[in-house]
Each structure stands twice: as structure tokens, then as C-alpha cells.
PDB file of C-alpha atoms and ligand atoms in Angstrom:
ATOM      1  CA  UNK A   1    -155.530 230.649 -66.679  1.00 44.00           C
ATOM      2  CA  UNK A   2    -157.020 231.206 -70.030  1.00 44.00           C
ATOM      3  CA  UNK A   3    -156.686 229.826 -73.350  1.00 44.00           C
ATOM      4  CA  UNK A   4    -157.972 226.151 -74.271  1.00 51.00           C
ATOM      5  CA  UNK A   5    -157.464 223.393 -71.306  1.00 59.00           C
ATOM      6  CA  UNK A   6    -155.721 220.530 -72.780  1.00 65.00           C
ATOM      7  CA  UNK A   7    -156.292 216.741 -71.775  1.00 73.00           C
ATOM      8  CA  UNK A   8    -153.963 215.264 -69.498  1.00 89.00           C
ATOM      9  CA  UNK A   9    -151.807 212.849 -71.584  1.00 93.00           C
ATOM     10  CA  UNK A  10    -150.585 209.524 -71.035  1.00 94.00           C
ATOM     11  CA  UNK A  11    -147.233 210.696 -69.968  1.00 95.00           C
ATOM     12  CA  UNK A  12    -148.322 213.553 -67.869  1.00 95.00           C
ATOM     13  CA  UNK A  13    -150.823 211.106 -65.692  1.00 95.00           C
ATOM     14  CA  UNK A  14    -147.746 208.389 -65.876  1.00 96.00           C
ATOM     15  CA  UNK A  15    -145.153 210.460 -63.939  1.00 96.00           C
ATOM     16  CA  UNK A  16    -147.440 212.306 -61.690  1.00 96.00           C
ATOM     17  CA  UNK A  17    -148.799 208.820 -60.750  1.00 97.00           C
ATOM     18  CA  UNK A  18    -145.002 207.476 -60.149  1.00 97.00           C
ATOM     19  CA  UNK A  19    -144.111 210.896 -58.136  1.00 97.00           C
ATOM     20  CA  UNK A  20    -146.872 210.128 -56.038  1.00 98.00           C
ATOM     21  CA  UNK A  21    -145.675 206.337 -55.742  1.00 98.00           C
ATOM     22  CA  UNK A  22    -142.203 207.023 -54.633  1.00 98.00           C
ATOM     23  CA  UNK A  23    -143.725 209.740 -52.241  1.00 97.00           C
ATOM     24  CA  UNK A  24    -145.279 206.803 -50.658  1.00 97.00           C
ATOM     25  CA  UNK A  25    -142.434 204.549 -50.640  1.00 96.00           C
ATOM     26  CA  UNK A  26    -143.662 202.065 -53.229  1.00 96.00           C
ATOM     27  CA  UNK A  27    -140.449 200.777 -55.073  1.00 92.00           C
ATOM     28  CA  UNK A  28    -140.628 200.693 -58.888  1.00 95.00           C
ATOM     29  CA  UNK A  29    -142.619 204.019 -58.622  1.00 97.00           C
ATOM     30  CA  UNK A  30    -142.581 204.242 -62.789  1.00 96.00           C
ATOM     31  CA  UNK A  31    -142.908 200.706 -63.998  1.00 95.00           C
ATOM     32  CA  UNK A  32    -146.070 200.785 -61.222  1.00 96.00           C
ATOM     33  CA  UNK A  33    -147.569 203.284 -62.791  1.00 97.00           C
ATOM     34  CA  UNK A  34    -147.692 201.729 -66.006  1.00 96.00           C
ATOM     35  CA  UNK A  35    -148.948 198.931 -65.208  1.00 96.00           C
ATOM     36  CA  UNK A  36    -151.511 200.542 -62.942  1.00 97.00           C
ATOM     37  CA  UNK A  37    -152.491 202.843 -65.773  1.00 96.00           C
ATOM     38  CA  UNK A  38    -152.731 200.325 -68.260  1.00 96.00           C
ATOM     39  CA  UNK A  39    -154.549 198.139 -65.849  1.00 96.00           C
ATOM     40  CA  UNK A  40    -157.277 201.062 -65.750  1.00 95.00           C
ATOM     41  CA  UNK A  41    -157.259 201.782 -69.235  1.00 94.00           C
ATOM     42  CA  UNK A  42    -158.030 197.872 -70.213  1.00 94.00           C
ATOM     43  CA  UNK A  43    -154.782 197.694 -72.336  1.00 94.00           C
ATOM     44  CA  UNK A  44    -151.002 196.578 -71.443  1.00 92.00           C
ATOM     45  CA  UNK A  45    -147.840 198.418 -71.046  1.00 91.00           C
ATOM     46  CA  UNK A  46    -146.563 198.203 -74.461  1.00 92.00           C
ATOM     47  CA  UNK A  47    -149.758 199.773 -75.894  1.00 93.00           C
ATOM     48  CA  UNK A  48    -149.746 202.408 -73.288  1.00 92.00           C
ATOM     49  CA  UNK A  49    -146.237 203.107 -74.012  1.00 89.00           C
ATOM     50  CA  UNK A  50    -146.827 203.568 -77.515  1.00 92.00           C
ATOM     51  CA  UNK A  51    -149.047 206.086 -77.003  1.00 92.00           C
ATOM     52  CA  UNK A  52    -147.417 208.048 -74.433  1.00 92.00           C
ATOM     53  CA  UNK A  53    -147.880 211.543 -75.921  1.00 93.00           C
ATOM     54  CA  UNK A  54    -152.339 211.031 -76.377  1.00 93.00           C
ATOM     55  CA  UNK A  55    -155.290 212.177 -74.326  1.00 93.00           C
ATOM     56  CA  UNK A  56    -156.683 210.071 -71.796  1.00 92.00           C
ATOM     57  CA  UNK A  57    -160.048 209.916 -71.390  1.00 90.00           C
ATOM     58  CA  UNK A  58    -161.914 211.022 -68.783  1.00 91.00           C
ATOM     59  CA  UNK A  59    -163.697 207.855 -68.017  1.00 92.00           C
ATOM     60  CA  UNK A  60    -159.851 206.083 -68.006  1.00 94.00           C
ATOM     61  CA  UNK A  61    -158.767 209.215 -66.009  1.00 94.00           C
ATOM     62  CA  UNK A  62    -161.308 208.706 -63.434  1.00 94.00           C
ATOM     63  CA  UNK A  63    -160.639 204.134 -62.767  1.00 95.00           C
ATOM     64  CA  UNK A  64    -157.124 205.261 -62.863  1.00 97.00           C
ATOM     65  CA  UNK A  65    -157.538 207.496 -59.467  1.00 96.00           C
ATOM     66  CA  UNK A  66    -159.370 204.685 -58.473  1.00 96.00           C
ATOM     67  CA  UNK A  67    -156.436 201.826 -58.955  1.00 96.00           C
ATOM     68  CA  UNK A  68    -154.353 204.270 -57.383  1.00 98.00           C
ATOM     69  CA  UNK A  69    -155.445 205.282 -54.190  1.00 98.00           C
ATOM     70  CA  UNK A  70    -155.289 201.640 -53.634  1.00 98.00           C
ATOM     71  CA  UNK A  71    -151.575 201.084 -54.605  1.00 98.00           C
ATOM     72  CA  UNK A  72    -150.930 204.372 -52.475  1.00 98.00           C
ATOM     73  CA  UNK A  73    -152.330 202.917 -49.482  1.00 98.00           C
ATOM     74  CA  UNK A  74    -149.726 199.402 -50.131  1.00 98.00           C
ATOM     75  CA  UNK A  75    -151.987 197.331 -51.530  1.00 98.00           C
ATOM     76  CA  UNK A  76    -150.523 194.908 -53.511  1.00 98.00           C
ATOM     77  CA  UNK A  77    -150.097 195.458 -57.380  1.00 97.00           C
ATOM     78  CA  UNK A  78    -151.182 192.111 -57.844  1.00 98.00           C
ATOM     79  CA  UNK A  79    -154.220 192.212 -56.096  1.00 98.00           C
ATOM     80  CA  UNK A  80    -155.600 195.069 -57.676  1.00 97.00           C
ATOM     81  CA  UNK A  81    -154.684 194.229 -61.407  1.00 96.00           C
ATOM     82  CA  UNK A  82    -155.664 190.367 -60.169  1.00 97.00           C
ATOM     83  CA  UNK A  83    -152.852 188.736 -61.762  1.00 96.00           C
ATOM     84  CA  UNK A  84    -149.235 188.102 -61.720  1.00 97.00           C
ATOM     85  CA  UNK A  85    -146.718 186.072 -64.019  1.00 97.00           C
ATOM     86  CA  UNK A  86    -144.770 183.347 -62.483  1.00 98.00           C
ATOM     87  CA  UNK A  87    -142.547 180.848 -64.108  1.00 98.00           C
ATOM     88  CA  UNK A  88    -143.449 182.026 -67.164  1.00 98.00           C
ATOM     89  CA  UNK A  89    -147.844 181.406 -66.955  1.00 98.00           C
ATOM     90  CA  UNK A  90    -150.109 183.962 -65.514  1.00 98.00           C
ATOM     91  CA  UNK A  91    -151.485 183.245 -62.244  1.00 98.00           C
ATOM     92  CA  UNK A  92    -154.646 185.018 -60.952  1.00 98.00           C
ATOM     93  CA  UNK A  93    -154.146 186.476 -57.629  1.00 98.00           C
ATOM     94  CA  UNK A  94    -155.975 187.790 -54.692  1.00 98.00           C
ATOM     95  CA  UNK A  95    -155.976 188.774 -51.297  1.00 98.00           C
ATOM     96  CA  UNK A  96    -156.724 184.605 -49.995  1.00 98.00           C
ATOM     97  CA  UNK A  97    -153.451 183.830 -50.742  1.00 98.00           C
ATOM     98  CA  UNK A  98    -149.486 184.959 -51.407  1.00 98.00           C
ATOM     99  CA  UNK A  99    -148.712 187.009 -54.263  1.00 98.00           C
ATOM    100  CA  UNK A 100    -146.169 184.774 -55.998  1.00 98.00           C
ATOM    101  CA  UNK A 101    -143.052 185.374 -55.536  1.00 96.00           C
ATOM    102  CA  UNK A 102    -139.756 185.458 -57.723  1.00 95.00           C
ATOM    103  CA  UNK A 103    -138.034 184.015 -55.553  1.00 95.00           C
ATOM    104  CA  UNK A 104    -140.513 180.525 -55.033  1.00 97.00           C
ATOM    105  CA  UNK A 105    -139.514 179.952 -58.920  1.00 97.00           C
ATOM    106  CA  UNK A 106    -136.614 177.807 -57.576  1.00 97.00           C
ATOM    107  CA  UNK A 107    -138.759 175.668 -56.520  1.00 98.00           C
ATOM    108  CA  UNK A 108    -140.025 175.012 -59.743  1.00 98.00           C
ATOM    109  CA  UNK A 109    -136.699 174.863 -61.343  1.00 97.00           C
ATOM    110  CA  UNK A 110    -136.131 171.951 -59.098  1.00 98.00           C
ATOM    111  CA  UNK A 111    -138.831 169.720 -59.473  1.00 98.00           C
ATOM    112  CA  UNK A 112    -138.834 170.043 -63.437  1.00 98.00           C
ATOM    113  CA  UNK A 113    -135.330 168.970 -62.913  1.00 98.00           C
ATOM    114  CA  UNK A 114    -136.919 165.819 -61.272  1.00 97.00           C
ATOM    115  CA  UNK A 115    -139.374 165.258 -63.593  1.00 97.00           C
ATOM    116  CA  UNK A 116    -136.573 165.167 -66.077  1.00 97.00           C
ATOM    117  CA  UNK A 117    -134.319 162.611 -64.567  1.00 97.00           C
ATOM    118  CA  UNK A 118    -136.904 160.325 -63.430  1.00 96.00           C
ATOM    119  CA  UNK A 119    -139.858 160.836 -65.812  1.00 91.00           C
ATOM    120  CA  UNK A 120    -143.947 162.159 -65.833  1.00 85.00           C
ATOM    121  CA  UNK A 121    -144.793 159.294 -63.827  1.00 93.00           C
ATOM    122  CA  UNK A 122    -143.615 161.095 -60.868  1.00 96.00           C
ATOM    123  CA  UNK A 123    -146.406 161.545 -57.836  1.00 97.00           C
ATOM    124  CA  UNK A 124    -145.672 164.654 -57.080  1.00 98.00           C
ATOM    125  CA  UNK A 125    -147.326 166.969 -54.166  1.00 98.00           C
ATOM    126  CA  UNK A 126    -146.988 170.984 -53.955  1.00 98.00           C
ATOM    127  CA  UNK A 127    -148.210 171.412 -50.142  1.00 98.00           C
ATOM    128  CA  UNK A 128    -149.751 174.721 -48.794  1.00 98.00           C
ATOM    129  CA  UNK A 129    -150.388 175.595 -52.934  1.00 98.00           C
ATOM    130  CA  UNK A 130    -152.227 179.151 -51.696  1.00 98.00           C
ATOM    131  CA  UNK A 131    -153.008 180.304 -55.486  1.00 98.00           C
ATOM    132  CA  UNK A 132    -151.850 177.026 -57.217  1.00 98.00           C
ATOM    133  CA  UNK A 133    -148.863 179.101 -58.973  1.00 98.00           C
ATOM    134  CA  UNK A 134    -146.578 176.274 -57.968  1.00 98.00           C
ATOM    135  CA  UNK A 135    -148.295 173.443 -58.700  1.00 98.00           C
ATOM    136  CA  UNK A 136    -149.614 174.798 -62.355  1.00 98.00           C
ATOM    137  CA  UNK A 137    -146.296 176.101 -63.396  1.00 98.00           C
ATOM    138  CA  UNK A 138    -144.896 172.289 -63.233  1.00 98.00           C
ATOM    139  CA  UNK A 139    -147.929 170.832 -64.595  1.00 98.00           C
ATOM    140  CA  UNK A 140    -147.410 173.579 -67.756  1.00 98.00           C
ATOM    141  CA  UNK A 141    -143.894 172.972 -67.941  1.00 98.00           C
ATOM    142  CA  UNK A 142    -143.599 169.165 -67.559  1.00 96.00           C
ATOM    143  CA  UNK A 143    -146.075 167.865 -70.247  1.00 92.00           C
ATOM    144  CA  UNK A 144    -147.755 164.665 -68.694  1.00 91.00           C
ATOM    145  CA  UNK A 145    -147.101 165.295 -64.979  1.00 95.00           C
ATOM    146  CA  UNK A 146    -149.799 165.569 -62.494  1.00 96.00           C
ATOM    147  CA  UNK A 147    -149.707 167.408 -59.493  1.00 98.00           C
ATOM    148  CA  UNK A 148    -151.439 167.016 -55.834  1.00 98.00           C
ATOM    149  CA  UNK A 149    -152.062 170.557 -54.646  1.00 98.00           C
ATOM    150  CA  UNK A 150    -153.267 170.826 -51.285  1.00 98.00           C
ATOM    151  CA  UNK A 151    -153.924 173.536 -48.614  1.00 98.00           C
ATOM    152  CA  UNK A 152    -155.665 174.048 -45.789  1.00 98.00           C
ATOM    153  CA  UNK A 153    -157.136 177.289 -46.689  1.00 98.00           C
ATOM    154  CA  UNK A 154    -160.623 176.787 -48.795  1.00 98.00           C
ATOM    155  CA  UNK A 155    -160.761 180.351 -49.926  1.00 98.00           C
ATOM    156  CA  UNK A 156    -157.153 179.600 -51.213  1.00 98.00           C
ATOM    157  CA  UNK A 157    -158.288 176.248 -53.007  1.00 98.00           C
ATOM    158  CA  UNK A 158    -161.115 178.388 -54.607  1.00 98.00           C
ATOM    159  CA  UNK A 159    -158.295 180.478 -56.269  1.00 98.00           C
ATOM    160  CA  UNK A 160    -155.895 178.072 -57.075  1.00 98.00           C
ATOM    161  CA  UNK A 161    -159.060 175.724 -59.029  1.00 98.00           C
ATOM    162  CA  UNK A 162    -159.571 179.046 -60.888  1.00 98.00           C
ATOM    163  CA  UNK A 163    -156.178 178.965 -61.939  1.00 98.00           C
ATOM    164  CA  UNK A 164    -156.025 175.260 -62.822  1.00 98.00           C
ATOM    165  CA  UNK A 165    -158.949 176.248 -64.823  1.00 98.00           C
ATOM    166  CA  UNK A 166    -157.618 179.041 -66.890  1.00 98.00           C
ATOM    167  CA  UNK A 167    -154.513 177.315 -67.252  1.00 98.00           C
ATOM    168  CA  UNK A 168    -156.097 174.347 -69.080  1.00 98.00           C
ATOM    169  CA  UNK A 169    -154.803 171.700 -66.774  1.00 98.00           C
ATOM    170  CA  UNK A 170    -157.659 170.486 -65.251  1.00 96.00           C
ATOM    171  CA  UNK A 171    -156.821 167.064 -65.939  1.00 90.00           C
ATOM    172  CA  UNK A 172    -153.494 167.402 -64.412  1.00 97.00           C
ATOM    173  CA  UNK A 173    -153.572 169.302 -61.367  1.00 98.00           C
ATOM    174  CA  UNK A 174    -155.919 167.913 -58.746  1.00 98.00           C
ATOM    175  CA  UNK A 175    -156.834 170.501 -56.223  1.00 98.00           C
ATOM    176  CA  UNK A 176    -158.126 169.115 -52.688  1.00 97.00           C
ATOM    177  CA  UNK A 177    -158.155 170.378 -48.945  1.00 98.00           C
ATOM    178  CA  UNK A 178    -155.824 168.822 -46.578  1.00 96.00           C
ATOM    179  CA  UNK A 179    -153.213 169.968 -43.474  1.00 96.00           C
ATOM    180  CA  UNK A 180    -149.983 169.580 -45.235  1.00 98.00           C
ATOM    181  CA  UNK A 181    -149.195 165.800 -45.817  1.00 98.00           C
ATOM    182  CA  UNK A 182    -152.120 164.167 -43.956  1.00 94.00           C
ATOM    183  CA  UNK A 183    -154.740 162.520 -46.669  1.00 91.00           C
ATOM    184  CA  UNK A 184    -151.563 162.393 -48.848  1.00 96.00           C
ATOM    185  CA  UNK A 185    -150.571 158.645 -49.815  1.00 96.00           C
ATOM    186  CA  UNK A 186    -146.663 157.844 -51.205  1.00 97.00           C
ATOM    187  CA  UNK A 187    -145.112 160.778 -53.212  1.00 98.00           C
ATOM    188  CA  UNK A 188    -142.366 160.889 -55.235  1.00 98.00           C
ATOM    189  CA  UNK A 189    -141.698 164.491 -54.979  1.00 98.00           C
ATOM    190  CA  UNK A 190    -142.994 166.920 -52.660  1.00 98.00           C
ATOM    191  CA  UNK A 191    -142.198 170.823 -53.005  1.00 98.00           C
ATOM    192  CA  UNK A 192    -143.558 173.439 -50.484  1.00 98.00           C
ATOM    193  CA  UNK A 193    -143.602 177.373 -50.112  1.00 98.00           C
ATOM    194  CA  UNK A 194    -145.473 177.322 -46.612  1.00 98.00           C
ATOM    195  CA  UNK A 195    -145.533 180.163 -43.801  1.00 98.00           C
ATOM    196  CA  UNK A 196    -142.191 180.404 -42.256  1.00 98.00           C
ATOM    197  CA  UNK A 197    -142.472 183.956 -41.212  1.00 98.00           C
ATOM    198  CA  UNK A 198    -141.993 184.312 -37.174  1.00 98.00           C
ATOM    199  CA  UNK A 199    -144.565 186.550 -35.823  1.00 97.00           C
ATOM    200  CA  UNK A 200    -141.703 189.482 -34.788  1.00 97.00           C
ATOM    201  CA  UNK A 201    -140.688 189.490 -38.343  1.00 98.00           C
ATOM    202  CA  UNK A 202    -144.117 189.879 -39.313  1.00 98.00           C
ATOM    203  CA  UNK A 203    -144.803 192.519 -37.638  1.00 97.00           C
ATOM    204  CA  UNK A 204    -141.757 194.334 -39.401  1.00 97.00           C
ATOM    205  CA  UNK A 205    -142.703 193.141 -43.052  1.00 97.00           C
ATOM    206  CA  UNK A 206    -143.211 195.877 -45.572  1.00 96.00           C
ATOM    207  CA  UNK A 207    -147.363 196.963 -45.195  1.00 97.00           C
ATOM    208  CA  UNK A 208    -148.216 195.193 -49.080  1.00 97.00           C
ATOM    209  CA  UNK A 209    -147.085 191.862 -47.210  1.00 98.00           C
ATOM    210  CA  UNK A 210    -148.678 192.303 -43.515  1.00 98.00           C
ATOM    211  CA  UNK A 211    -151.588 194.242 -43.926  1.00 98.00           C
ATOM    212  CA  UNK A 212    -152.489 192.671 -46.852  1.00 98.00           C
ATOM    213  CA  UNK A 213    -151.267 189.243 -47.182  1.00 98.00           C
ATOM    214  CA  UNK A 214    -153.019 186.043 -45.812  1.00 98.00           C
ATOM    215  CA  UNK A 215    -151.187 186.540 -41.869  1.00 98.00           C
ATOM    216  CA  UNK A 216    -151.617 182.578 -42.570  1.00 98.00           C
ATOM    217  CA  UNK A 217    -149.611 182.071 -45.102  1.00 98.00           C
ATOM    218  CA  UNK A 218    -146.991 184.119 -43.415  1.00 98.00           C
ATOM    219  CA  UNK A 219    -146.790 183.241 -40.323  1.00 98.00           C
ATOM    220  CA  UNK A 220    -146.064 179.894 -38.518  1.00 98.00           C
ATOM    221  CA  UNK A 221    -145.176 180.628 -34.997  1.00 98.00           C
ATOM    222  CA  UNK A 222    -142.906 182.260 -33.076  1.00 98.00           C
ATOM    223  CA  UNK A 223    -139.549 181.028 -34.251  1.00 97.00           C
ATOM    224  CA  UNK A 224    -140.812 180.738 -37.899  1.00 98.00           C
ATOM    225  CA  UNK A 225    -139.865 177.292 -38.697  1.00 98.00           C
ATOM    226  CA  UNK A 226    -142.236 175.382 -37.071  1.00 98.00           C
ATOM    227  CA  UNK A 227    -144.604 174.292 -40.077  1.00 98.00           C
ATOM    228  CA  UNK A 228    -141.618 173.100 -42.187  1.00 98.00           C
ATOM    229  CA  UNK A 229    -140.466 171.669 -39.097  1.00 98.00           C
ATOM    230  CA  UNK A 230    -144.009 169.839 -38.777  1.00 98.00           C
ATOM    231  CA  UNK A 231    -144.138 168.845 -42.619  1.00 98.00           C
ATOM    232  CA  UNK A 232    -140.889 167.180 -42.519  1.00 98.00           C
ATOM    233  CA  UNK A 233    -142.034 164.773 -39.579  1.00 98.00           C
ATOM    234  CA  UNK A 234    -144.801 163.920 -41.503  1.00 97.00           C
ATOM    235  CA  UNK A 235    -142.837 163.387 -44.405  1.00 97.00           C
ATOM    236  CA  UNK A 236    -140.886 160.108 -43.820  1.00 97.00           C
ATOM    237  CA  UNK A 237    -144.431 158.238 -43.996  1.00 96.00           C
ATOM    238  CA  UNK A 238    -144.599 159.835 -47.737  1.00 97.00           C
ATOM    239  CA  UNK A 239    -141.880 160.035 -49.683  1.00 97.00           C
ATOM    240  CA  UNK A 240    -140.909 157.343 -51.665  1.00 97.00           C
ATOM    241  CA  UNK A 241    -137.189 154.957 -51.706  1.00 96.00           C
ATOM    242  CA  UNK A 242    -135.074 157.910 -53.898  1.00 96.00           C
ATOM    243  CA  UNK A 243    -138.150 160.803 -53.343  1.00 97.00           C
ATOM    244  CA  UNK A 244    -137.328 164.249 -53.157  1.00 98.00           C
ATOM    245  CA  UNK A 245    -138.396 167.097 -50.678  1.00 98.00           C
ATOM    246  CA  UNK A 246    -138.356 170.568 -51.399  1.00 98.00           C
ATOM    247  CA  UNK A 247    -138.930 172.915 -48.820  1.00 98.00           C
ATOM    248  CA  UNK A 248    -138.832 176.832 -49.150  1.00 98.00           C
ATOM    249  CA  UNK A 249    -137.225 178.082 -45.635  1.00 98.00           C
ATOM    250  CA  UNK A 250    -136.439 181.372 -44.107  1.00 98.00           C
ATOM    251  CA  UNK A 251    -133.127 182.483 -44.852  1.00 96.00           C
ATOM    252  CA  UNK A 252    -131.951 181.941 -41.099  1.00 97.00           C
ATOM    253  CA  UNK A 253    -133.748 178.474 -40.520  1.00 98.00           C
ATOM    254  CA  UNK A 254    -131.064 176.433 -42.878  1.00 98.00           C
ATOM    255  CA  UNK A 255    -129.554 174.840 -39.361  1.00 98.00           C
ATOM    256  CA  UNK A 256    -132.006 173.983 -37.592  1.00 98.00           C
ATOM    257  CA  UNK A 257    -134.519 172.521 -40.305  1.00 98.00           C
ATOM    258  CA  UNK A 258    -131.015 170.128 -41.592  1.00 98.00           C
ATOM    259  CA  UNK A 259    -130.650 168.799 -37.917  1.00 98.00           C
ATOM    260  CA  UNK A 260    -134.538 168.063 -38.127  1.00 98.00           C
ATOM    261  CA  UNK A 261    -135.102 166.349 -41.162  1.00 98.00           C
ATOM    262  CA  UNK A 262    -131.459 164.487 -40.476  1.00 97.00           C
ATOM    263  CA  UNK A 263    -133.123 163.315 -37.261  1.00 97.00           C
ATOM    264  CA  UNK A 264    -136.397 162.540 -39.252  1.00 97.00           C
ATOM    265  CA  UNK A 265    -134.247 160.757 -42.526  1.00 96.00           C
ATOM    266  CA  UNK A 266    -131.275 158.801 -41.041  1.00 94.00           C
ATOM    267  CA  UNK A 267    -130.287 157.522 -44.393  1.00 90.00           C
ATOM    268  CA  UNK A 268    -131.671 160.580 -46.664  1.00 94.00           C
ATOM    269  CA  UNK A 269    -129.308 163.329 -48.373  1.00 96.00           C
ATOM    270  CA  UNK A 270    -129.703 166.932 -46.726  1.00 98.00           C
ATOM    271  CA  UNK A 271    -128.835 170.469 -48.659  1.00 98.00           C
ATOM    272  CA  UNK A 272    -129.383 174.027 -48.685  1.00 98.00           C
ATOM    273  CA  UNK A 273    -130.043 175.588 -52.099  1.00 97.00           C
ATOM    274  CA  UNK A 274    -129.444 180.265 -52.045  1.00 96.00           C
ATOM    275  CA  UNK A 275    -131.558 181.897 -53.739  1.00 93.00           C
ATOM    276  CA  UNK A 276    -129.977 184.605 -56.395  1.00 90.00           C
ATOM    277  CA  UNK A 277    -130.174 186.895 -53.778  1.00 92.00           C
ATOM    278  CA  UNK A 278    -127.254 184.574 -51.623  1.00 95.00           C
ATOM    279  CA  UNK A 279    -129.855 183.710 -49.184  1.00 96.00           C
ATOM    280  CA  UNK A 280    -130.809 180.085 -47.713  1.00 97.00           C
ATOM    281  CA  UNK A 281    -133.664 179.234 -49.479  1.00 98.00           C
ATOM    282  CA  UNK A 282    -134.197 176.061 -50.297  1.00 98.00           C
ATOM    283  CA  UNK A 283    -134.033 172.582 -47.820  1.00 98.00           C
ATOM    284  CA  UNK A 284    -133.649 169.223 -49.950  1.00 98.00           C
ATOM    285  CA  UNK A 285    -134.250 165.782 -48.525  1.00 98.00           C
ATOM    286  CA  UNK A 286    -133.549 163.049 -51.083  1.00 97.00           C
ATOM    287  CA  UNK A 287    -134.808 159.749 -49.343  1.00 95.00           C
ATOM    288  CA  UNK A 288    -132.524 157.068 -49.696  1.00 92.00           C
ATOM    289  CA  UNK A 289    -133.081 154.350 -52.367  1.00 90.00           C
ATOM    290  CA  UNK A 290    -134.429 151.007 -50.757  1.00 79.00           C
ATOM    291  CA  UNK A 291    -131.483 148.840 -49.439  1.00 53.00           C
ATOM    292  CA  UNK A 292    -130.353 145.903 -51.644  1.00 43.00           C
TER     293      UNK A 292
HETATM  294  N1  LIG B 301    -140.827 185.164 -48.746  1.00 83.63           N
HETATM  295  C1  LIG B 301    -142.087 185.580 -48.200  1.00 83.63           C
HETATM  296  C2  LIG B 301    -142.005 186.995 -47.700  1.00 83.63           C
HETATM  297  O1  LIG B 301    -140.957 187.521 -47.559  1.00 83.63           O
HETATM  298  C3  LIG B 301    -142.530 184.653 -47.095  1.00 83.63           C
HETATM  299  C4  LIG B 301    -143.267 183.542 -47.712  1.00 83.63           C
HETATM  300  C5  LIG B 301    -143.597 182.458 -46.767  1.00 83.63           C
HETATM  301  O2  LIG B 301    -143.735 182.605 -45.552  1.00 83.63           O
HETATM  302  N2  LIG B 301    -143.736 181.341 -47.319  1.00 83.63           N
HETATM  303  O3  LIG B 301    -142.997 187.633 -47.505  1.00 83.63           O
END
């Protein structure tokens, strides 16, 4: 080896780090790496992109290792670059609660649908908020609303204020401490991503999700259904003549959480809304509108 030793460049580190990625199972090996590399290097992917064939520095060189030794042993993206777009808003994450997910979007698509036919006026809850990334992408999206936000968690509610904070929507997103609907008055609209995980699936979840991941937010027993199941008794005390309950469900607990909440809602309006991936995802409950 003689002759001058060149600087690794941006490329070079970019595919080692995404050879070293998919060696370790992480999916997205390449569009990981960028991120992770611009994470390190205090930029974002298009500026890193642009200046794929440059030196790195060794000081960059050196946080880079750092960032990703921690994605190689499954640790969340999210929780090491501490933030994650949802719904369109960036949501700062970390390991007290669920990474948002893609798929929880559809619950936002359905309560701005709400807030459209029935106006800003709506009392609307997001129970078991975790980060707040619910809850703050209706408030940004439905100028006017306010939102409840509750969990149980209080190292949850510390993130999701931070959010509500950076956001700008102090004024419209109240965060408070509460076991799903208890402390809750009448509500107009209630949407909910809570644990519905059984503890055998759990156990088979992809490491980012169970070693990392709240187990809390994951988990709710050992069929998996049990705190939707729990939140939709509470619910008839809540929810308004015409309200609307929007539950996020495992993909096998369609069945059995309908035959629930039609035991719980005698006159209310039960359906299943897939996801884009085909699955159950959504349970609706539209209360009936008072008699007369
Ligand atoms: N969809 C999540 C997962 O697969 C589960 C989220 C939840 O329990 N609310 O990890």
C-alpha cells in the first residue's frame, strides 16, 4: 500500500454502511444509510446526495460509526435520528413511545373526514396518544379543532407535550394523563391506536419493535384485543347522539371487537376499514343520532 491515502467519500461510506445493513437484516439497507449518514453529518438526504462523490470528514466519519452500530443492533431509525414524519408534520420520537406508523395515518384520514362533515366544534379524543403524532396531525390539518390526548404513560405525555410544542398547537391540543376514557366527559369523536399486540405475537415481532418498543404500547394481553375491547365498554358513557369511534385493531380481531361493541351500541353502526396493505385495520362505531 503506498501512494497517497484518499478520504473515504460519501458514496464509499454510503454503500459499505447499506452492505452492512442488509447483512443484518435491516430492510431499506440504502435509503437507511442515508438517512443515518446524513443524520451524523447534521445535513439531510438531498444535501448528502448531492455531494455523493466528496470527502467526509473525520469527525462526521467517526458519529457516523456511532449512529450505526446502533441501527446494526435494530434499534429503531427513528429513535436514533429522534424524529419521524407522519401525516405530513414531523413528530419527535423516542424510545417512551411507538414509532409512528404508516399505517395509523388512516386514522387520521378519518377523523379529518369528520371534522369536515360536522365542523371544528367537534370534541374530539385521541386515546393512548404515546408521542401525540395522532392527535397533532388533526389539530395541524383541521384548522380550529382541538384535541384531548390522553395516555396513561407519563414518560409518553412528556413526549407528546414536546411535540404539541414544536408543532405550535399548544392552544389546541391539550395533553393530560388518564386510563383510556376515564376523566374523559362527552366526545364527539374518539380515535385510538392502543396496544393490541397478544403477548405470543410479541414475542415474534421483528427486534426494532420488541426489544425496543414500549412492551406497553404493544401489548394488551394474551388474546390481543382486550384494551380495545375495554375502551369500547367505556365508550357508550362518551360518545355523543351521531359520535364516531375509531379504533386501530389487529388484523385478526375484526370479529370479535364488531360482536363487542354491537353488544356495547345496540343502535350504533359497526365497520371494518383495510388498511392498503388488505388488512383489518380499522373498527368504526357511529352512535346513533338521539331518537325523535
Ligand atoms: N402495528 C403495530 C405493530 O405492528 C402494533 C401497534 C399497536 O399495538 N397499537 O408493531
Amino acid at each position: 500500500m503506498s501512494g497517497t491515502t484518499r478520504a473515504a467519500t460519501v458514496a464509499a461510506i454510503i454503500s459499505e454502511a447499506a452492505e452492512r445493513l442488509r447483512a443484518a437484516s435491516v430492510a431499506d439497507a440504502r435509503p437507511e444509510a442515508d438517512l443515518l449518514l446524513a443524520h451524523a453529518a447534521g445535513t439531510d438526504r438531498a444535501h448528502l446526495v448531492a455531494r455523493l462523490k466528496d470527502p467526509l470528514e473525520a469527525a462526521t466519519i467517526g458519529a457516523f460509526r456511532r449512529t450505526l452500530a446502533r441501527r446494526l443492533a435494530h434499534e429503531p431509525l427513528a429513535y436514533i435520528t429522534g424524529h419521524r414524519e407522519f401525516y405530513g408534520i414531523d413528530i419527535l420520537c423516542g424510545p417512551a413511545a411507538l414509532v409512528p406508523r404508516p399505517e395509523s395515518e388512516l386514522l387520521v384520514d378519518l377523523a379529518l373526514a369528520e371534522v369536515r362533515a360536522r365542523g371544528a366544534a367537534l370534541r374530539i379524543a385521541d386515546v393512548g396518544t404515546g408521542s401525540g403524532a395522532i392527535a397533532c396531525a388533526v389539530a395541524a390539518h383541521a384548522p380550529g379543532a382541538r384535541v384531548c390526548a390522553v395516555d396513561v404513560s407519563s414518560a409518553a405525555l412528556a413526549l407528546a407535550r414536546r411535540n404539541v410544542e414544536a408543532l405550535g398547537l399548544g392552544g389546541r391540543v391539550d395533553v393530560g394523563q388518564g386510563d383510556l376514557l376515564g376523566g374523559l366527559g362527552a366526545l364527539d369523536l374518539v380515535v385510538a391506536n392502543l396496544p393490541y399486540v397478544s403477548a405470543s405475537e410479541w414475542r415474534g415481532l421483528q427486534p426494532e419493535v420488541r426489544d425496543f418498543e414500549p412492551r406497553g404500547a404493544l401489548v394488551a394481553g394474551p388474546a390481543g384485543s382486550e384494551v380495545n375491547a375495554r375502551l369500547i365498554a367505556q365508550a357508550p358513557a362518551h360518545l355523543a347522539p351521531g359520535g364516531l369511534l375509531a379504533l386501530e385493531i389487529g388484523d385478526t380481531h375484526a370479529a370479535v371487537l364488531s360482536g363487542i361493541a354491537r353488544g356495547h351500541f345496540p343502535g350504533a353502526s359497526v365497520s371494518v376499514i383495510k388498511d392498503l396493505g388488505g388488512h383489518d385495520r380499522v373498527l368504526l362505531v357511529r352512535q346513533e343520532r338521539e331518537a325523535g
